[in-house]
Short mmCIF file of C-alpha atoms in Angstrom, two decimals:
data_model
loop_
_atom_site.label_atom_id
_atom_site.label_comp_id
_atom_site.label_asym_id
_atom_site.label_seq_id
_atom_site.Cartn_x
_atom_site.Cartn_y
_atom_site.Cartn_z
CA MET O 1 58.19 -16.63 -5.87
CA LYS O 2 54.37 -17.64 -4.32
CA VAL O 3 56.35 -16.66 -0.75
CA LEU O 4 57.28 -13.48 -1.80
CA ARG O 5 54.35 -12.87 -3.94
CA THR O 6 52.29 -13.26 -0.40
CA LEU O 7 54.59 -11.19 1.41
CA ILE O 8 54.03 -8.27 -1.07
CA VAL O 9 50.35 -8.75 -0.95
CA VAL O 10 50.26 -8.66 2.85
CA LEU O 11 52.34 -5.94 3.27
CA ALA O 12 50.19 -3.70 0.74
CA ALA O 13 47.21 -4.87 2.73
CA ALA O 14 48.72 -3.53 5.96
CA LEU O 15 49.48 -0.02 4.48
CA ALA O 16 46.41 0.42 3.17
CA LEU O 17 45.29 -0.27 6.78
CA VAL O 18 47.13 2.16 7.79
CA LEU O 19 46.31 4.67 5.35
CA THR O 20 42.83 4.28 5.67
CA ALA O 21 43.11 4.64 9.45
CA CYS O 22 44.78 8.10 8.82
CA GLY O 23 42.17 9.43 6.73
CA GLY O 24 43.51 7.62 3.78
CA VAL O 25 43.20 8.53 -0.11
CA ASN O 26 39.67 7.02 0.06
CA ASP O 27 38.40 10.35 2.87
CA VAL O 28 37.21 12.55 0.52
CA GLY O 29 34.77 14.62 2.86
CA THR O 30 31.41 15.74 1.69
CA ILE O 31 30.42 14.43 -1.91
CA PRO O 32 28.50 17.16 -3.26
CA ASP O 33 24.68 16.34 -5.12
CA GLN O 34 25.68 17.25 -8.17
CA PRO O 35 28.50 16.93 -10.63
CA VAL O 36 31.15 18.71 -10.79
CA ARG O 37 33.21 20.07 -13.67
CA GLY O 38 36.79 19.86 -13.79
CA GLY O 39 39.75 18.01 -12.88
CA VAL O 40 42.20 15.43 -14.53
CA LEU O 41 41.44 11.69 -13.70
CA GLU O 42 44.26 9.77 -12.76
CA TYR O 43 43.38 6.16 -14.61
CA GLY O 44 46.04 3.14 -14.03
CA THR O 45 45.86 0.93 -17.11
CA ASP O 46 47.86 -1.71 -18.06
CA VAL O 47 49.15 -1.27 -21.62
CA GLN O 48 49.48 1.15 -24.22
CA PRO O 49 47.83 0.79 -27.99
CA VAL O 50 49.84 -1.47 -29.76
CA SER O 51 49.88 -2.88 -33.21
CA GLY O 52 47.81 -0.21 -35.49
CA GLY O 53 48.04 2.08 -32.89
CA LEU O 54 44.97 4.62 -32.74
CA ASP O 55 43.83 4.27 -36.32
CA PRO O 56 40.47 2.50 -36.36
CA TYR O 57 40.39 0.94 -39.26
CA VAL O 58 43.42 -1.03 -38.89
CA THR O 59 43.96 -1.80 -34.96
CA THR O 60 42.09 -4.66 -33.42
CA ALA O 61 43.78 -4.55 -30.17
CA PHE O 62 41.95 -4.30 -27.28
CA ALA O 63 44.40 -1.96 -25.78
CA SER O 64 43.73 0.58 -28.55
CA GLN O 65 39.46 0.19 -28.37
CA ASN O 66 39.13 1.24 -25.09
CA ILE O 67 41.28 4.38 -25.91
CA LEU O 68 39.38 5.07 -29.05
CA VAL O 69 36.08 5.04 -27.67
CA GLN O 70 37.03 8.25 -25.67
CA ILE O 71 38.10 10.14 -29.02
CA TYR O 72 35.65 8.41 -31.81
CA GLU O 73 31.89 7.87 -32.16
CA SER O 74 29.77 5.83 -34.17
CA LEU O 75 26.21 6.54 -35.74
CA LEU O 76 24.52 4.51 -32.87
CA THR O 77 25.35 2.92 -29.34
CA LYS O 78 23.73 0.77 -27.20
CA ASP O 79 22.40 0.82 -23.26
CA ASP O 80 24.22 -1.56 -21.01
CA LYS O 81 21.03 -3.79 -21.42
CA GLY O 82 22.17 -4.21 -25.36
CA ARG O 83 19.20 -2.08 -26.59
CA LEU O 84 19.86 0.33 -29.17
CA LYS O 85 19.98 4.08 -29.00
CA PRO O 86 20.86 7.40 -30.69
CA GLY O 87 24.68 8.42 -31.35
CA LEU O 88 25.91 10.79 -34.48
CA ALA O 89 22.39 9.90 -35.81
CA THR O 90 19.51 11.01 -33.64
CA ARG O 91 17.37 8.67 -35.66
CA TRP O 92 16.74 5.87 -38.13
CA LYS O 93 14.53 3.55 -40.11
CA LYS O 94 14.47 0.69 -42.41
CA THR O 95 13.30 2.53 -46.11
CA GLY O 96 13.17 -0.81 -47.69
CA PRO O 97 13.53 -4.70 -47.46
CA LEU O 98 17.60 -4.17 -47.55
CA SER O 99 18.06 -0.03 -47.07
CA TYR O 100 17.78 2.02 -44.11
CA ARG O 101 18.35 5.72 -43.48
CA PHE O 102 20.30 7.60 -40.98
CA TYR O 103 19.71 11.43 -40.06
CA LEU O 104 23.20 13.02 -38.50
CA ARG O 105 22.99 15.24 -35.55
CA HIS O 106 24.95 18.67 -35.64
CA ALA O 107 28.28 17.49 -34.43
CA GLU O 108 31.70 18.73 -34.81
CA PHE O 109 35.44 17.15 -34.94
CA SER O 110 37.73 18.35 -31.77
CA ASN O 111 39.15 20.83 -34.56
CA GLY O 112 35.47 22.37 -34.93
CA THR O 113 35.03 21.37 -38.14
CA ALA O 114 31.38 20.08 -38.64
CA LEU O 115 30.54 16.55 -38.97
CA THR O 116 29.36 15.81 -42.37
CA ALA O 117 27.61 12.55 -44.65
CA THR O 118 30.37 12.75 -46.71
CA ASP O 119 32.85 11.76 -43.52
CA VAL O 120 30.24 9.05 -42.69
CA VAL O 121 30.19 7.39 -46.37
CA PHE O 122 34.14 7.74 -46.34
CA SER O 123 34.21 6.09 -43.11
CA PHE O 124 32.34 3.21 -44.21
CA ASP O 125 34.13 2.96 -47.77
CA THR O 126 37.47 2.47 -45.78
CA MET O 127 36.08 0.14 -43.77
CA LYS O 128 35.23 -2.19 -46.43
CA LYS O 129 38.65 -1.74 -47.98
CA ALA O 130 40.69 -1.48 -45.15
CA GLY O 131 41.12 -4.97 -44.37
CA ALA O 132 39.95 -4.22 -40.18
CA SER O 133 38.15 -6.54 -38.77
CA GLN O 134 34.88 -4.73 -38.98
CA ALA O 135 35.31 -5.26 -42.79
CA ALA O 136 34.39 -8.80 -42.57
CA MET O 137 30.37 -7.54 -40.96
CA LEU O 138 29.88 -5.22 -43.51
CA THR O 139 29.94 -8.05 -46.55
CA ALA O 140 26.35 -7.12 -47.35
CA LEU O 141 26.56 -3.55 -47.07
CA LYS O 142 26.61 -2.93 -51.26
CA SER O 143 26.49 1.08 -51.06
CA VAL O 144 26.60 4.27 -49.09
CA ARG O 145 25.04 6.97 -50.35
CA ALA O 146 24.98 11.06 -48.94
CA VAL O 147 21.62 12.44 -49.74
CA ASN O 148 22.34 15.71 -47.81
CA ASP O 149 24.98 16.86 -45.29
CA HIS O 150 22.76 15.13 -42.78
CA THR O 151 21.23 12.29 -44.25
CA VAL O 152 22.89 9.05 -45.41
CA ASP O 153 21.67 6.06 -47.15
CA PHE O 154 22.86 2.46 -46.72
CA GLN O 155 22.38 -0.19 -49.28
CA LEU O 156 22.63 -3.69 -48.40
CA SER O 157 22.97 -6.82 -51.02
CA ALA O 158 21.49 -9.27 -48.85
CA PRO O 159 19.69 -9.45 -45.37
CA SER O 160 22.31 -8.40 -42.32
CA THR O 161 22.12 -9.73 -38.70
CA SER O 162 25.53 -7.89 -38.48
CA PHE O 163 24.94 -4.59 -39.82
CA LEU O 164 23.04 -2.35 -37.40
CA ASN O 165 25.36 -4.45 -34.35
CA LEU O 166 28.16 -2.86 -36.12
CA VAL O 167 27.00 0.56 -36.61
CA ALA O 168 25.99 0.71 -32.80
CA GLY O 169 29.13 -1.60 -31.72
CA GLU O 170 31.80 -0.24 -29.47
CA ALA O 171 35.11 0.80 -30.73
CA ASN O 172 33.57 -0.54 -34.21
CA GLY O 173 31.91 1.47 -37.18
CA LEU O 174 34.04 4.59 -35.87
CA ILE O 175 33.36 7.85 -38.22
CA VAL O 176 36.70 9.70 -39.02
CA SER O 177 37.00 13.20 -40.85
CA LYS O 178 37.47 12.63 -44.57
CA ALA O 179 39.78 15.86 -44.40
CA TRP O 180 41.65 14.86 -41.54
CA TYR O 181 42.07 11.15 -42.55
CA THR O 182 43.12 11.92 -45.87
CA SER O 183 45.68 14.40 -45.38
CA THR O 184 47.32 12.62 -42.54
CA PRO O 185 50.20 10.07 -43.22
CA ALA O 186 49.31 6.51 -42.32
CA ALA O 187 52.18 5.97 -39.61
CA GLN O 188 50.90 9.63 -38.36
CA ARG O 189 47.12 8.18 -37.83
CA GLN O 190 48.30 5.37 -35.52
CA ARG O 191 49.91 8.02 -33.24
CA GLN O 192 47.36 10.90 -33.68
CA ALA O 193 43.57 11.04 -33.62
CA LEU O 194 40.49 13.28 -34.55
CA GLY O 195 37.18 12.26 -33.43
CA THR O 196 33.83 13.69 -32.64
CA GLY O 197 33.86 12.07 -29.06
CA PRO O 198 34.15 13.41 -25.35
CA PHE O 199 38.03 13.88 -25.40
CA MET O 200 40.60 14.33 -27.84
CA LEU O 201 44.26 12.81 -27.66
CA THR O 202 46.76 15.81 -26.46
CA GLN O 203 49.63 13.65 -25.75
CA TRP O 204 51.18 9.97 -25.68
CA GLN O 205 54.23 9.31 -23.70
CA ASP O 206 55.20 5.84 -24.78
CA ASN O 207 54.73 3.54 -22.02
CA VAL O 208 54.03 6.11 -19.58
CA VAL O 209 51.11 8.31 -20.14
CA ILE O 210 48.59 8.55 -22.71
CA LYS O 211 46.75 12.03 -21.99
CA LEU O 212 43.31 12.88 -23.05
CA ARG O 213 41.54 16.54 -22.65
CA ARG O 214 37.98 17.19 -22.92
CA ASN O 215 36.84 18.14 -26.58
CA PRO O 216 35.63 21.60 -26.41
CA HIS O 217 33.30 21.07 -29.40
CA TYR O 218 31.86 17.86 -28.27
CA TRP O 219 27.87 17.96 -28.98
CA HIS O 220 26.68 16.06 -25.52
CA SER O 221 26.50 19.47 -23.22
CA PRO O 222 27.22 19.48 -20.33
CA LEU O 223 29.49 16.50 -20.74
CA PRO O 224 32.30 15.36 -20.31
CA TYR O 225 32.59 17.15 -16.90
CA LEU O 226 36.00 15.68 -16.24
CA ASP O 227 38.93 18.48 -18.27
CA GLY O 228 40.67 15.26 -18.83
CA ILE O 229 42.05 11.74 -18.20
CA ASP O 230 45.61 10.64 -18.02
CA PHE O 231 46.09 6.99 -18.78
CA LYS O 232 49.45 5.95 -17.03
CA ILE O 233 51.10 2.98 -17.85
CA ILE O 234 51.75 0.59 -15.40
CA PRO O 235 52.13 -3.16 -16.69
CA ASP O 236 52.41 -4.67 -13.37
CA ASP O 237 48.80 -5.52 -11.36
CA GLN O 238 50.53 -5.28 -7.97
CA ALA O 239 52.03 -1.96 -8.74
CA ARG O 240 48.98 -0.47 -10.19
CA LEU O 241 47.27 -1.42 -6.85
CA ALA O 242 49.91 0.50 -5.03
CA ALA O 243 48.97 3.45 -6.69
CA LEU O 244 45.60 3.70 -6.26
CA ARG O 245 46.20 2.77 -2.57
CA GLN O 246 48.94 5.54 -2.37
CA GLY O 247 46.51 8.04 -4.17
CA SER O 248 48.68 8.60 -6.88
CA VAL O 249 45.93 7.11 -9.11
CA ASP O 250 42.15 7.77 -8.96
CA ALA O 251 41.15 4.42 -10.43
CA ILE O 252 42.41 1.12 -11.80
CA TRP O 253 41.66 -2.00 -13.66
CA LEU O 254 43.09 -5.08 -12.79
CA GLY O 255 43.33 -8.66 -14.42
CA ASP O 256 43.93 -10.50 -11.42
CA GLN O 257 40.18 -11.34 -9.48
CA GLN O 258 42.02 -12.30 -6.19
CA LEU O 259 43.74 -8.87 -5.84
CA ALA O 260 40.33 -6.81 -6.55
CA GLU O 261 38.73 -9.02 -3.82
CA GLN O 262 41.37 -7.81 -1.33
CA VAL O 263 40.45 -4.13 -1.78
CA SER O 264 36.65 -4.54 -1.40
CA SER O 265 36.94 -3.92 2.34
CA GLU O 266 39.34 -1.05 1.89
CA GLY O 267 36.52 1.31 0.93
CA PHE O 268 37.32 1.33 -2.88
CA VAL O 269 34.44 0.97 -5.55
CA THR O 270 34.85 -2.22 -7.15
CA GLY O 271 32.78 -2.64 -10.77
CA LYS O 272 31.41 -5.71 -11.83
CA ASN O 273 32.69 -6.60 -15.46
CA ALA O 274 31.07 -9.42 -18.13
CA GLU O 275 32.83 -12.44 -18.64
CA THR O 276 33.68 -11.48 -22.28
CA ARG O 277 37.57 -12.26 -22.36
CA ASN O 278 37.91 -15.56 -24.09
CA LEU O 279 41.42 -17.28 -23.98
CA SER O 280 41.72 -17.97 -27.74
CA LEU O 281 43.94 -19.99 -29.31
CA TYR O 282 43.96 -20.06 -32.93
CA VAL O 283 44.89 -23.06 -35.03
CA ASN O 284 46.90 -23.30 -37.94
CA ALA O 285 45.14 -26.36 -39.53
CA THR O 286 47.12 -26.11 -43.12
CA THR O 287 50.36 -27.12 -41.69
CA GLY O 288 52.51 -29.74 -39.43
CA ALA O 289 50.64 -31.81 -37.13
CA MET O 290 47.60 -29.62 -36.70
CA ALA O 291 46.73 -30.44 -40.15
CA ASN O 292 45.86 -33.72 -39.40
CA LEU O 293 42.24 -33.83 -38.07
CA ASP O 294 42.24 -36.64 -35.71
CA PHE O 295 45.76 -34.87 -34.26
CA ARG O 296 43.75 -31.82 -33.60
CA ARG O 297 40.70 -33.88 -32.11
CA ALA O 298 43.10 -35.98 -29.81
CA LEU O 299 44.42 -32.31 -28.72
CA SER O 300 40.77 -31.13 -28.30
CA GLU O 301 39.65 -33.97 -26.11
CA GLY O 302 42.80 -34.44 -23.91
CA LEU O 303 42.05 -30.72 -22.73
CA ASN O 304 40.25 -30.97 -19.23
CA ARG O 305 38.63 -27.67 -19.29
CA PRO O 306 36.69 -27.48 -16.06
CA GLN O 307 40.21 -28.38 -14.51
CA ILE O 308 41.90 -25.74 -16.87
CA ALA O 309 39.26 -22.98 -15.50
CA LYS O 310 39.60 -23.91 -12.33
CA LEU O 311 43.63 -24.23 -12.11
CA ALA O 312 44.69 -21.86 -14.39
CA SER O 313 42.19 -18.66 -13.43
CA TYR O 314 41.91 -19.15 -9.60
CA GLY O 315 38.54 -20.43 -10.11
CA TYR O 316 37.49 -17.31 -12.23
CA GLY O 317 37.29 -18.84 -15.36
CA THR O 318 34.32 -20.48 -17.12
CA THR O 319 34.55 -22.81 -20.06
CA SER O 320 33.03 -21.75 -22.95
CA LEU O 321 32.35 -21.69 -26.61
CA VAL O 322 33.64 -19.37 -29.33
CA VAL O 323 31.30 -16.79 -28.32
CA PRO O 324 31.75 -15.94 -24.77
CA ARG O 325 29.74 -16.89 -21.81
CA GLY O 326 29.10 -13.33 -20.89
CA ASP O 327 27.98 -12.25 -24.04
CA PRO O 328 23.96 -12.47 -24.31
CA ALA O 329 24.42 -14.19 -27.35
CA GLY O 330 26.54 -16.80 -25.81
CA LEU O 331 26.02 -20.58 -25.64
CA ALA O 332 27.34 -22.89 -22.96
CA PRO O 333 29.15 -26.25 -23.68
CA THR O 334 26.78 -29.50 -23.54
CA LYS O 335 27.80 -33.04 -23.57
CA ASN O 336 26.83 -33.06 -27.03
CA THR O 337 29.27 -30.49 -28.29
CA PRO O 338 31.95 -32.34 -30.43
CA TYR O 339 35.54 -33.45 -28.85
CA TYR O 340 34.86 -31.05 -25.89
CA THR O 341 34.63 -33.31 -23.32
CA TYR O 342 37.88 -34.60 -21.57
CA ASP O 343 38.53 -38.13 -22.81
CA PRO O 344 41.81 -39.15 -22.49
CA SER O 345 41.58 -42.58 -23.89
CA ASP O 346 39.91 -42.00 -26.60
CA ALA O 347 42.60 -38.94 -27.55
CA ARG O 348 45.15 -41.67 -27.10
CA ARG O 349 43.22 -43.39 -29.91
CA LEU O 350 42.63 -40.36 -31.89
CA LEU O 351 46.39 -39.75 -31.51
CA ALA O 352 47.75 -42.90 -33.09
CA ARG O 353 44.79 -42.93 -35.70
CA SER O 354 46.27 -39.91 -36.57
CA GLY O 355 49.65 -41.77 -37.97
CA VAL O 356 51.72 -38.25 -36.85
CA THR O 357 55.01 -39.07 -36.07
CA ASP O 358 56.20 -36.18 -34.38
CA PRO O 359 52.96 -35.15 -32.22
CA THR O 360 54.49 -31.57 -30.93
CA VAL O 361 52.67 -28.28 -30.75
CA THR O 362 53.87 -25.07 -30.37
CA ILE O 363 51.98 -22.41 -28.47
CA HIS O 364 52.76 -19.10 -28.81
CA TYR O 365 51.63 -16.64 -25.98
CA PRO O 366 51.83 -13.08 -24.95
CA SER O 367 55.17 -13.03 -22.42
CA ASP O 368 54.56 -9.14 -21.40
CA ALA O 369 53.96 -8.41 -17.80
CA SER O 370 49.70 -7.64 -18.50
CA PHE O 371 49.72 -11.11 -19.79
CA ALA O 372 51.43 -12.68 -16.58
CA ARG O 373 48.05 -14.30 -15.22
CA ASP O 374 47.50 -16.65 -18.14
CA VAL O 375 50.97 -18.10 -18.12
CA ALA O 376 49.62 -20.81 -15.84
CA LEU O 377 46.75 -21.79 -18.38
CA TYR O 378 49.78 -22.83 -21.19
CA GLU O 379 51.40 -24.71 -18.38
CA VAL O 380 48.47 -26.53 -17.52
CA MET O 381 47.41 -27.17 -21.04
CA GLN O 382 51.41 -28.41 -21.36
CA GLU O 383 50.71 -30.93 -18.45
CA GLN O 384 47.44 -32.40 -19.67
CA LEU O 385 48.50 -32.92 -23.26
CA LYS O 386 51.79 -34.74 -22.16
CA ALA O 387 49.47 -37.24 -20.06
CA VAL O 388 47.84 -38.17 -23.63
CA GLY O 389 51.30 -38.13 -25.58
CA ILE O 390 50.86 -34.68 -26.94
CA LYS O 391 54.10 -32.73 -26.66
CA VAL O 392 53.61 -28.69 -25.74
CA VAL O 393 56.47 -26.46 -26.62
CA LEU O 394 55.77 -22.86 -25.12
CA ASP O 395 57.19 -19.77 -27.12
CA PRO O 396 56.76 -16.89 -24.71
CA THR O 397 56.72 -14.04 -27.22
CA PRO O 398 56.46 -10.36 -26.54
CA TRP O 399 52.61 -9.31 -27.30
CA ALA O 400 53.53 -6.75 -30.10
CA GLU O 401 54.77 -9.85 -32.17
CA ILE O 402 52.28 -11.88 -31.63
CA LEU O 403 49.60 -9.77 -32.84
CA ALA O 404 51.56 -8.91 -35.54
CA ASP O 405 52.23 -12.82 -36.42
CA TYR O 406 48.62 -12.71 -35.96
CA ILE O 407 47.76 -10.41 -37.90
CA LYS O 408 49.85 -11.40 -40.99
CA GLY O 409 48.86 -15.11 -40.42
CA SER O 410 52.89 -16.04 -39.97
CA TRP O 411 52.71 -18.57 -37.05
CA ASP O 412 52.33 -22.21 -37.09
CA GLY O 413 50.56 -24.52 -34.12
CA LEU O 414 48.55 -22.28 -32.03
CA ILE O 415 48.76 -18.80 -30.91
CA ALA O 416 47.00 -17.05 -27.97
CA VAL O 417 45.23 -14.13 -28.60
CA PRO O 418 43.14 -12.80 -25.95
CA GLY O 419 39.68 -11.88 -27.26
CA THR O 420 37.40 -9.27 -26.32
CA ALA O 421 33.42 -8.14 -26.65
CA GLN O 422 32.38 -7.94 -29.81
CA PRO O 423 29.51 -6.09 -31.48
CA ASP O 424 27.87 -9.08 -32.90
CA PRO O 425 28.06 -12.79 -32.15
CA THR O 426 29.38 -13.37 -35.84
CA ALA O 427 32.66 -11.21 -35.12
CA TYR O 428 34.08 -13.65 -32.87
CA PHE O 429 34.37 -16.29 -36.10
CA ASN O 430 35.44 -13.78 -38.51
CA ALA O 431 39.14 -13.86 -38.07
CA PHE O 432 39.35 -17.45 -38.85
CA LEU O 433 36.59 -18.18 -40.83
CA VAL O 434 36.10 -15.13 -43.23
CA PRO O 435 37.91 -16.07 -46.83
CA GLY O 436 40.70 -13.98 -47.59
CA GLN O 437 41.32 -12.93 -44.24
CA PRO O 438 45.63 -13.54 -43.51
CA THR O 439 44.28 -15.05 -40.04
CA ASN O 440 41.99 -17.30 -41.26
CA LYS O 441 44.29 -20.29 -40.96
CA SER O 442 41.45 -23.09 -41.04
CA GLY O 443 42.13 -24.48 -44.83
CA LYS O 444 39.84 -26.71 -46.25
CA ALA O 445 38.62 -27.85 -42.74
CA GLY O 446 36.69 -24.92 -42.14
CA THR O 447 34.61 -24.76 -45.68
CA ARG O 448 31.45 -25.84 -43.61
CA ALA O 449 31.99 -23.54 -40.73
CA ALA O 450 32.39 -20.48 -43.12
CA ALA O 451 29.20 -21.11 -44.98
CA LEU O 452 27.17 -21.74 -41.61
CA LEU O 453 28.59 -18.51 -40.66
CA GLN O 454 27.23 -17.06 -43.49
CA GLN O 455 24.05 -18.24 -42.88
CA LEU O 456 24.00 -16.83 -39.31
CA ARG O 457 24.94 -13.36 -41.24
CA GLN O 458 21.63 -13.35 -42.82
CA THR O 459 19.28 -15.53 -40.23
CA THR O 460 17.20 -12.19 -38.73
CA SER O 461 14.81 -14.37 -36.92
CA ALA O 462 15.51 -14.26 -33.40
CA LYS O 463 14.25 -17.41 -32.57
CA ARG O 464 16.71 -19.30 -35.27
CA GLN O 465 19.84 -17.04 -34.82
CA PRO O 466 20.42 -19.31 -31.19
CA VAL O 467 19.85 -22.55 -33.52
CA VAL O 468 22.27 -21.83 -36.17
CA LEU O 469 24.67 -20.38 -33.82
CA ARG O 470 24.35 -23.89 -32.31
CA ARG O 471 25.07 -25.37 -35.41
CA LEU O 472 27.88 -23.48 -36.25
CA GLU O 473 29.77 -23.52 -32.79
CA ASN O 474 29.44 -27.36 -33.22
CA GLU O 475 31.17 -27.24 -36.45
CA VAL O 476 34.08 -25.43 -35.25
CA ALA O 477 34.72 -27.82 -32.35
CA ASP O 478 34.08 -31.08 -34.49
CA LYS O 479 36.77 -29.61 -36.58
CA VAL O 480 38.93 -28.37 -34.02
CA LEU O 481 39.12 -25.14 -35.82
CA VAL O 482 39.90 -22.81 -32.37
CA ILE O 483 41.10 -24.11 -28.87
CA VAL O 484 38.63 -21.93 -26.01
CA PRO O 485 39.85 -23.19 -22.73
CA TYR O 486 37.46 -20.83 -20.62
CA VAL O 487 36.41 -17.17 -20.27
CA VAL O 488 37.01 -14.67 -17.39
CA ALA O 489 35.73 -11.10 -17.44
CA GLN O 490 37.85 -8.57 -19.33
CA ARG O 491 39.25 -6.68 -15.90
CA GLN O 492 38.31 -5.26 -12.72
CA GLU O 493 37.92 -2.14 -12.54
CA ILE O 494 38.43 -0.17 -9.26
CA TRP O 495 38.25 3.08 -8.01
CA SER O 496 38.58 5.76 -5.09
CA ARG O 497 35.10 7.54 -3.53
CA ARG O 498 36.47 10.70 -5.34
CA LEU O 499 35.42 9.23 -8.68
CA GLN O 500 31.91 9.76 -8.87
CA GLY O 501 29.37 9.18 -11.24
CA TYR O 502 30.64 6.11 -12.90
CA GLN O 503 29.81 2.78 -13.52
CA VAL O 504 31.67 -0.38 -15.64
CA ASP O 505 30.15 -0.88 -18.89
CA PRO O 506 29.33 -4.53 -19.45
CA TYR O 507 32.22 -4.98 -22.15
CA SER O 508 34.79 -3.28 -20.35
CA PHE O 509 35.52 -0.28 -22.33
CA ARG O 510 35.48 2.36 -20.01
CA ARG O 511 33.03 4.60 -22.27
CA ASN O 512 30.72 5.48 -19.03
CA LEU O 513 34.01 7.65 -18.27
CA LYS O 514 32.60 10.40 -19.96
CA LYS O 515 29.86 10.71 -17.32
CA ALA O 516 31.93 10.44 -14.67
CA TRP O 517 33.59 13.60 -12.35
CA LEU O 518 35.95 14.21 -9.73
CA VAL O 519 35.48 14.97 -5.81
CA PRO O 520 37.07 18.81 -5.41
#
């Protein structure tokens, strides 16, 4: 299989060199000095929106979020250095110890109806009620009130470090039209969309293409320059790369960083993405062997994380705690991180002390082609844990089913749900620590960690936040409430010279496509 893979890569590279020698897809001639309006960008992507589709208050999937950011917008945004900037709100101010006021710009949804404060109030009320992931960051939000059509007041019940980050988060805090959302059946809201963003959804052909076209009512003139974007669904990395080399798409992203490096000498442009893809395996600490703390600790100490990062990610991975190392708030594991250092001898001691008669754990992981790069991780874990006496059963399952089981909280052992960048460091813990969330399977073991998470949310001192975060990370590691083998970049974006004015954003949401343009 490896020989065949190598042969495919060599042949593809040879084809690319031939194309380049003949002019090739990258020979675009003279590039204009100023952006040119028009043209549809053909972008090769790996998966389409899955569970929750395009409903911003239902979906939690990265595959959905990176489409949502093209259609919907939030009150604030952040620049690439993480600084708060205006979004649908032109300005904002703190009007009291626990209150904020936002002033809305004159914007329209893609159907031409005006954005009003009523839409903002409805959107935040719905976020809190819908059980979406961002709801956990709104626990301190007491009320939202429309002062007039373009002014909104927010009242908090307690200090919150999460609130403004959520309001400015990518694919979080998105504002919908109340009239449209309430008049559209739930199933249709997952397949349709209506936002104020630069593009609007015009067609979704399952597993083939998602077509977006310019929103004619977009407030930020002259953006976007593109007439539209066709996200072509091409699950296999090699096939996506071949499409780029052949010129049938203008841009792609790849999970395989080795492939991305191969095209660096072919004239294509390669973006640099932050390490925010944490390969999280969520623990069900309420049933089976995983309900035993000594067993979980034995499992954690039986993992040689640096070796896993080296072997399973071909050297591109980095050891990490729950908050990914690529996040500005991320902290590195240390020798004092509980049960994080590889210690097979102590792992065997803990396993014996646990009294577990059947030391077996199942890893449920996505089997889709777009997740193929992760399979080596679970196989390496299986071999490492076998050495300390723990049997690992691998359960490859379609991604849609994995996500559905995860959201419902209906899994045993470990379930692999690769994570994405979050608007606030507390958000990485919400799934397994917020009480009442179906995904929270930490049981009594997570009680102290949940309290520390609440403390982190209310710690407004920039100096104190890393201290509280370190305590929270250590508590999660001590009770082994989640397994994070390593983190890598979400994707590697590559595009031909025909695409101009584009640069990757730090968290791989492709938000800067609204600034991109095509050479005629």
